[in-house]
Amino acid sequence: MGKGKYTTRSILVRCIVILVGVVITAYGAEAFVLARLGSDPVTAFVQGLGNVLHLDFGSAMNVFNIVFFVIILIFNRKTIGIGTVLYTFTLGTFCTILDPWIVAIITPEPTMVTRVILIVTGTIALGIGLGFYQSAEFGCGPSDAFNQTMAKKLKLQLRWWRIIFDAIMVVGALVMGGVVHVGTLVGMFLVGPVLGPVLNTMAPIVNKWSGNEDIAFEEK
């Protein structure tokens, strides 16, 4: 059945890798929120969105992702893959599932040391989780696909549009009551250096596990 990345074995392996990545990403996002020391721009924006809509963080994350999914479905559906769908409709749910487990471990009023540990582990988890997710090469996350689309339409290099997008997220977070603090800077500048090596290491491994050793991966 199928060929290349779309054999039964490949689809199964890549979907498992994606879901593992989403769970790890969900922990990273929850860790930032529960640390209350500021979150990466998107997480801070979603936190603020939850305040405005009176939703828990996980539900707000689902709303955020679904909105961007609909936008790219209309304007650039070529960026949508199996991974996009899984990411869109499961990340917020995993955040909601993990929240009480993490709170039970750290207690409702964690010490400053615990909060710093949450920021550190959250940063590492976001980098690893997103690296796993992207290594499956089954479509972009909805906000990533949106950013690629906007950069192309505005004829900007993606990195410059990402700076603009992050700035919009931070301003939105501030307006809506998301927590913007030192953790926001940590998320902005340190997740990427973790993500890159994980992605470059995992992608060839995923191809091997999927029976697609012949598919070349260009390092990011």
PDB file of N, CA, C and O in Angstrom, residues 49-99:
ATOM      1  N   LEU A  49      -5.143  34.419  25.706  1.00  0.00           N
ATOM      2  CA  LEU A  49      -6.388  34.065  25.004  1.00  0.00           C
ATOM      3  C   LEU A  49      -7.316  33.286  25.928  1.00  0.00           C
ATOM      4  O   LEU A  49      -8.534  33.512  25.933  1.00  0.00           O
ATOM      5  N   GLY A  50      -6.740  32.391  26.713  1.00  0.00           N
ATOM      6  CA  GLY A  50      -7.537  31.640  27.681  1.00  0.00           C
ATOM      7  C   GLY A  50      -8.189  32.559  28.701  1.00  0.00           C
ATOM      8  O   GLY A  50      -9.342  32.344  29.093  1.00  0.00           O
ATOM      9  N   ASN A  51      -7.468  33.604  29.125  1.00  0.00           N
ATOM     10  CA  ASN A  51      -8.041  34.571  30.070  1.00  0.00           C
ATOM     11  C   ASN A  51      -9.253  35.273  29.477  1.00  0.00           C
ATOM     12  O   ASN A  51     -10.285  35.432  30.136  1.00  0.00           O
ATOM     13  N   VAL A  52      -9.118  35.687  28.219  1.00  0.00           N
ATOM     14  CA  VAL A  52     -10.197  36.429  27.560  1.00  0.00           C
ATOM     15  C   VAL A  52     -11.413  35.542  27.306  1.00  0.00           C
ATOM     16  O   VAL A  52     -12.566  35.963  27.489  1.00  0.00           O
ATOM     17  N   LEU A  53     -11.168  34.311  26.881  1.00  0.00           N
ATOM     18  CA  LEU A  53     -12.262  33.394  26.530  1.00  0.00           C
ATOM     19  C   LEU A  53     -12.737  32.562  27.720  1.00  0.00           C
ATOM     20  O   LEU A  53     -13.665  31.756  27.579  1.00  0.00           O
ATOM     21  N   HIS A  54     -12.089  32.749  28.876  1.00  0.00           N
ATOM     22  CA  HIS A  54     -12.424  31.987  30.085  1.00  0.00           C
ATOM     23  C   HIS A  54     -12.294  30.484  29.839  1.00  0.00           C
ATOM     24  O   HIS A  54     -13.190  29.698  30.175  1.00  0.00           O
ATOM     25  N   LEU A  55     -11.172  30.119  29.256  1.00  0.00           N
ATOM     26  CA  LEU A  55     -10.872  28.725  28.968  1.00  0.00           C
ATOM     27  C   LEU A  55      -9.589  28.314  29.680  1.00  0.00           C
ATOM     28  O   LEU A  55      -8.730  29.160  29.948  1.00  0.00           O
ATOM     29  N   ASP A  56      -9.463  27.028  29.987  1.00  0.00           N
ATOM     30  CA  ASP A  56      -8.193  26.553  30.512  1.00  0.00           C
ATOM     31  C   ASP A  56      -7.163  26.619  29.397  1.00  0.00           C
ATOM     32  O   ASP A  56      -7.500  26.744  28.213  1.00  0.00           O
ATOM     33  N   PHE A  57      -5.879  26.525  29.760  1.00  0.00           N
ATOM     34  CA  PHE A  57      -4.808  26.705  28.787  1.00  0.00           C
ATOM     35  C   PHE A  57      -4.902  25.716  27.625  1.00  0.00           C
ATOM     36  O   PHE A  57      -4.746  26.089  26.466  1.00  0.00           O
ATOM     37  N   GLY A  58      -5.177  24.449  27.921  1.00  0.00           N
ATOM     38  CA  GLY A  58      -5.251  23.439  26.868  1.00  0.00           C
ATOM     39  C   GLY A  58      -6.347  23.735  25.867  1.00  0.00           C
ATOM     40  O   GLY A  58      -6.148  23.618  24.649  1.00  0.00           O
ATOM     41  N   SER A  59      -7.517  24.131  26.354  1.00  0.00           N
ATOM     42  CA  SER A  59      -8.631  24.461  25.446  1.00  0.00           C
ATOM     43  C   SER A  59      -8.300  25.683  24.603  1.00  0.00           C
ATOM     44  O   SER A  59      -8.625  25.740  23.409  1.00  0.00           O
ATOM     45  N   ALA A  60      -7.649  26.678  25.223  1.00  0.00           N
ATOM     46  CA  ALA A  60      -7.240  27.875  24.477  1.00  0.00           C
ATOM     47  C   ALA A  60      -6.227  27.512  23.395  1.00  0.00           C
ATOM     48  O   ALA A  60      -6.255  28.065  22.285  1.00  0.00           O
ATOM     49  N   MET A  61      -5.327  26.569  23.698  1.00  0.00           N
ATOM     50  CA  MET A  61      -4.354  26.117  22.703  1.00  0.00           C
ATOM     51  C   MET A  61      -5.063  25.459  21.516  1.00  0.00           C
ATOM     52  O   MET A  61      -4.685  25.675  20.352  1.00  0.00           O
ATOM     53  N   ASN A  62      -6.092  24.678  21.797  1.00  0.00           N
ATOM     54  CA  ASN A  62      -6.851  24.065  20.705  1.00  0.00           C
ATOM     55  C   ASN A  62      -7.510  25.127  19.839  1.00  0.00           C
ATOM     56  O   ASN A  62      -7.502  25.031  18.607  1.00  0.00           O
ATOM     57  N   VAL A  63      -8.094  26.145  20.468  1.00  0.00           N
ATOM     58  CA  VAL A  63      -8.728  27.229  19.713  1.00  0.00           C
ATOM     59  C   VAL A  63      -7.699  27.929  18.833  1.00  0.00           C
ATOM     60  O   VAL A  63      -7.933  28.175  17.637  1.00  0.00           O
ATOM     61  N   PHE A  64      -6.552  28.257  19.406  1.00  0.00           N
ATOM     62  CA  PHE A  64      -5.472  28.927  18.676  1.00  0.00           C
ATOM     63  C   PHE A  64      -5.061  28.113  17.456  1.00  0.00           C
ATOM     64  O   PHE A  64      -4.985  28.633  16.335  1.00  0.00           O
ATOM     65  N   ASN A  65      -4.802  26.833  17.661  1.00  0.00           N
ATOM     66  CA  ASN A  65      -4.344  25.992  16.563  1.00  0.00           C
ATOM     67  C   ASN A  65      -5.415  25.796  15.496  1.00  0.00           C
ATOM     68  O   ASN A  65      -5.119  25.789  14.292  1.00  0.00           O
ATOM     69  N   ILE A  66      -6.651  25.642  15.911  1.00  0.00           N
ATOM     70  CA  ILE A  66      -7.734  25.446  14.945  1.00  0.00           C
ATOM     71  C   ILE A  66      -7.928  26.688  14.089  1.00  0.00           C
ATOM     72  O   ILE A  66      -8.157  26.597  12.874  1.00  0.00           O
ATOM     73  N   VAL A  67      -7.832  27.872  14.695  1.00  0.00           N
ATOM     74  CA  VAL A  67      -7.968  29.116  13.927  1.00  0.00           C
ATOM     75  C   VAL A  67      -6.900  29.193  12.842  1.00  0.00           C
ATOM     76  O   VAL A  67      -7.192  29.476  11.669  1.00  0.00           O
ATOM     77  N   PHE A  68      -5.650  28.909  13.200  1.00  0.00           N
ATOM     78  CA  PHE A  68      -4.581  28.961  12.204  1.00  0.00           C
ATOM     79  C   PHE A  68      -4.707  27.829  11.188  1.00  0.00           C
ATOM     80  O   PHE A  68      -4.365  28.002  10.016  1.00  0.00           O
ATOM     81  N   PHE A  69      -5.230  26.695  11.624  1.00  0.00           N
ATOM     82  CA  PHE A  69      -5.466  25.592  10.694  1.00  0.00           C
ATOM     83  C   PHE A  69      -6.478  26.005   9.618  1.00  0.00           C
ATOM     84  O   PHE A  69      -6.287  25.736   8.428  1.00  0.00           O
ATOM     85  N   VAL A  70      -7.549  26.655  10.039  1.00  0.00           N
ATOM     86  CA  VAL A  70      -8.571  27.107   9.083  1.00  0.00           C
ATOM     87  C   VAL A  70      -7.981  28.144   8.124  1.00  0.00           C
ATOM     88  O   VAL A  70      -8.256  28.121   6.908  1.00  0.00           O
ATOM     89  N   ILE A  71      -7.137  29.036   8.648  1.00  0.00           N
ATOM     90  CA  ILE A  71      -6.518  30.056   7.797  1.00  0.00           C
ATOM     91  C   ILE A  71      -5.663  29.420   6.710  1.00  0.00           C
ATOM     92  O   ILE A  71      -5.763  29.760   5.528  1.00  0.00           O
ATOM     93  N   ILE A  72      -4.815  28.449   7.095  1.00  0.00           N
ATOM     94  CA  ILE A  72      -3.957  27.842   6.076  1.00  0.00           C
ATOM     95  C   ILE A  72      -4.748  26.898   5.173  1.00  0.00           C
ATOM     96  O   ILE A  72      -4.373  26.690   4.010  1.00  0.00           O
ATOM     97  N   LEU A  73      -5.843  26.353   5.690  1.00  0.00           N
ATOM     98  CA  LEU A  73      -6.712  25.534   4.841  1.00  0.00           C
ATOM     99  C   LEU A  73      -7.282  26.367   3.706  1.00  0.00           C
ATOM    100  O   LEU A  73      -7.434  25.890   2.572  1.00  0.00           O
ATOM    101  N   ILE A  74      -7.536  27.629   3.991  1.00  0.00           N
ATOM    102  CA  ILE A  74      -8.087  28.534   2.983  1.00  0.00           C
ATOM    103  C   ILE A  74      -7.008  29.071   2.061  1.00  0.00           C
ATOM    104  O   ILE A  74      -7.176  29.098   0.830  1.00  0.00           O
ATOM    105  N   PHE A  75      -5.863  29.468   2.625  1.00  0.00           N
ATOM    106  CA  PHE A  75      -4.881  30.210   1.843  1.00  0.00           C
ATOM    107  C   PHE A  75      -3.664  29.404   1.366  1.00  0.00           C
ATOM    108  O   PHE A  75      -2.998  29.818   0.417  1.00  0.00           O
ATOM    109  N   ASN A  76      -3.359  28.280   2.028  1.00  0.00           N
ATOM    110  CA  ASN A  76      -2.164  27.541   1.599  1.00  0.00           C
ATOM    111  C   ASN A  76      -2.252  26.088   2.051  1.00  0.00           C
ATOM    112  O   ASN A  76      -1.425  25.614   2.823  1.00  0.00           O
ATOM    113  N   ARG A  77      -3.247  25.383   1.545  1.00  0.00           N
ATOM    114  CA  ARG A  77      -3.494  24.024   2.023  1.00  0.00           C
ATOM    115  C   ARG A  77      -2.372  23.053   1.669  1.00  0.00           C
ATOM    116  O   ARG A  77      -2.304  21.961   2.206  1.00  0.00           O
ATOM    117  N   LYS A  78      -1.459  23.457   0.789  1.00  0.00           N
ATOM    118  CA  LYS A  78      -0.334  22.584   0.437  1.00  0.00           C
ATOM    119  C   LYS A  78       0.588  22.333   1.630  1.00  0.00           C
ATOM    120  O   LYS A  78       1.343  21.362   1.632  1.00  0.00           O
ATOM    121  N   THR A  79       0.550  23.214   2.624  1.00  0.00           N
ATOM    122  CA  THR A  79       1.419  23.034   3.795  1.00  0.00           C
ATOM    123  C   THR A  79       0.819  22.060   4.810  1.00  0.00           C
ATOM    124  O   THR A  79       1.474  21.709   5.786  1.00  0.00           O
ATOM    125  N   ILE A  80      -0.417  21.630   4.578  1.00  0.00           N
ATOM    126  CA  ILE A  80      -1.101  20.753   5.517  1.00  0.00           C
ATOM    127  C   ILE A  80      -0.742  19.295   5.239  1.00  0.00           C
ATOM    128  O   ILE A  80      -0.754  18.843   4.100  1.00  0.00           O
ATOM    129  N   GLY A  81      -0.399  18.573   6.284  1.00  0.00           N
ATOM    130  CA  GLY A  81      -0.132  17.148   6.183  1.00  0.00           C
ATOM    131  C   GLY A  81      -0.773  16.424   7.350  1.00  0.00           C
ATOM    132  O   GLY A  81      -1.459  17.027   8.183  1.00  0.00           O
ATOM    133  N   ILE A  82      -0.540  15.128   7.421  1.00  0.00           N
ATOM    134  CA  ILE A  82      -1.082  14.340   8.533  1.00  0.00           C
ATOM    135  C   ILE A  82      -0.619  14.918   9.867  1.00  0.00           C
ATOM    136  O   ILE A  82      -1.384  15.026  10.829  1.00  0.00           O
ATOM    137  N   GLY A  83       0.664  15.319   9.916  1.00  0.00           N
ATOM    138  CA  GLY A  83       1.210  15.875  11.149  1.00  0.00           C
ATOM    139  C   GLY A  83       0.517  17.156  11.565  1.00  0.00           C
ATOM    140  O   GLY A  83       0.322  17.414  12.760  1.00  0.00           O
ATOM    141  N   THR A  84       0.139  17.980  10.593  1.00  0.00           N
ATOM    142  CA  THR A  84      -0.557  19.233  10.884  1.00  0.00           C
ATOM    143  C   THR A  84      -1.870  18.957  11.598  1.00  0.00           C
ATOM    144  O   THR A  84      -2.220  19.610  12.580  1.00  0.00           O
ATOM    145  N   VAL A  85      -2.591  17.972  11.079  1.00  0.00           N
ATOM    146  CA  VAL A  85      -3.894  17.621  11.662  1.00  0.00           C
ATOM    147  C   VAL A  85      -3.707  17.082  13.086  1.00  0.00           C
ATOM    148  O   VAL A  85      -4.411  17.504  14.015  1.00  0.00           O
ATOM    149  N   LEU A  86      -2.754  16.166  13.267  1.00  0.00           N
ATOM    150  CA  LEU A  86      -2.517  15.601  14.592  1.00  0.00           C
ATOM    151  C   LEU A  86      -2.112  16.682  15.586  1.00  0.00           C
ATOM    152  O   LEU A  86      -2.616  16.738  16.720  1.00  0.00           O
ATOM    153  N   TYR A  87      -1.196  17.559  15.175  1.00  0.00           N
ATOM    154  CA  TYR A  87      -0.719  18.630  16.039  1.00  0.00           C
ATOM    155  C   TYR A  87      -1.866  19.564  16.416  1.00  0.00           C
ATOM    156  O   TYR A  87      -2.044  19.928  17.588  1.00  0.00           O
ATOM    157  N   THR A  88      -2.649  19.952  15.426  1.00  0.00           N
ATOM    158  CA  THR A  88      -3.734  20.915  15.639  1.00  0.00           C
ATOM    159  C   THR A  88      -4.739  20.428  16.661  1.00  0.00           C
ATOM    160  O   THR A  88      -5.163  21.176  17.545  1.00  0.00           O
ATOM    161  N   PHE A  89      -5.126  19.165  16.556  1.00  0.00           N
ATOM    162  CA  PHE A  89      -6.237  18.679  17.360  1.00  0.00           C
ATOM    163  C   PHE A  89      -5.837  17.877  18.602  1.00  0.00           C
ATOM    164  O   PHE A  89      -6.719  17.396  19.320  1.00  0.00           O
ATOM    165  N   THR A  90      -4.526  17.743  18.862  1.00  0.00           N
ATOM    166  CA  THR A  90      -4.128  16.981  20.052  1.00  0.00           C
ATOM    167  C   THR A  90      -3.265  17.759  21.040  1.00  0.00           C
ATOM    168  O   THR A  90      -3.240  17.418  22.225  1.00  0.00           O
ATOM    169  N   LEU A  91      -2.552  18.798  20.593  1.00  0.00           N
ATOM    170  CA  LEU A  91      -1.634  19.488  21.499  1.00  0.00           C
ATOM    171  C   LEU A  91      -2.344  20.040  22.716  1.00  0.00           C
ATOM    172  O   LEU A  91      -1.930  19.802  23.867  1.00  0.00           O
ATOM    173  N   GLY A  92      -3.419  20.783  22.518  1.00  0.00           N
ATOM    174  CA  GLY A  92      -4.145  21.363  23.643  1.00  0.00           C
ATOM    175  C   GLY A  92      -4.722  20.305  24.567  1.00  0.00           C
ATOM    176  O   GLY A  92      -4.717  20.460  25.793  1.00  0.00           O
ATOM    177  N   THR A  93      -5.187  19.205  23.978  1.00  0.00           N
ATOM    178  CA  THR A  93      -5.753  18.116  24.780  1.00  0.00           C
ATOM    179  C   THR A  93      -4.684  17.496  25.670  1.00  0.00           C
ATOM    180  O   THR A  93      -4.928  17.227  26.856  1.00  0.00           O
ATOM    181  N   PHE A  94      -3.494  17.284  25.131  1.00  0.00           N
ATOM    182  CA  PHE A  94      -2.402  16.734  25.942  1.00  0.00           C
ATOM    183  C   PHE A  94      -1.992  17.721  27.039  1.00  0.00           C
ATOM    184  O   PHE A  94      -1.626  17.302  28.146  1.00  0.00           O
ATOM    185  N   CYS A  95      -2.038  19.018  26.749  1.00  0.00           N
ATOM    186  CA  CYS A  95      -1.746  20.021  27.783  1.00  0.00           C
ATOM    187  C   CYS A  95      -2.722  19.875  28.950  1.00  0.00           C
ATOM    188  O   CYS A  95      -2.325  19.898  30.127  1.00  0.00           O
ATOM    189  N   THR A  96      -4.003  19.729  28.629  1.00  0.00           N
ATOM    190  CA  THR A  96      -5.029  19.579  29.661  1.00  0.00           C
ATOM    191  C   THR A  96      -4.819  18.306  30.474  1.00  0.00           C
ATOM    192  O   THR A  96      -4.982  18.303  31.702  1.00  0.00           O
ATOM    193  N   ILE A  97      -4.445  17.220  29.805  1.00  0.00           N
ATOM    194  CA  ILE A  97      -4.214  15.948  30.491  1.00  0.00           C
ATOM    195  C   ILE A  97      -3.013  16.037  31.428  1.00  0.00           C
ATOM    196  O   ILE A  97      -3.042  15.542  32.566  1.00  0.00           O
ATOM    197  N   LEU A  98      -1.943  16.685  30.977  1.00  0.00           N
ATOM    198  CA  LEU A  98      -0.708  16.747  31.761  1.00  0.00           C
ATOM    199  C   LEU A  98      -0.787  17.721  32.935  1.00  0.00           C
ATOM    200  O   LEU A  98      -0.089  17.536  33.940  1.00  0.00           O
ATOM    201  N   ASP A  99      -1.608  18.747  32.812  1.00  0.00           N
ATOM    202  CA  ASP A  99      -1.650  19.814  33.821  1.00  0.00           C
ATOM    203  C   ASP A  99      -1.815  19.297  35.250  1.00  0.00           C
ATOM    204  O   ASP A  99      -0.982  19.619  36.120  1.00  0.00           O
TER     205      ASP A  99
END
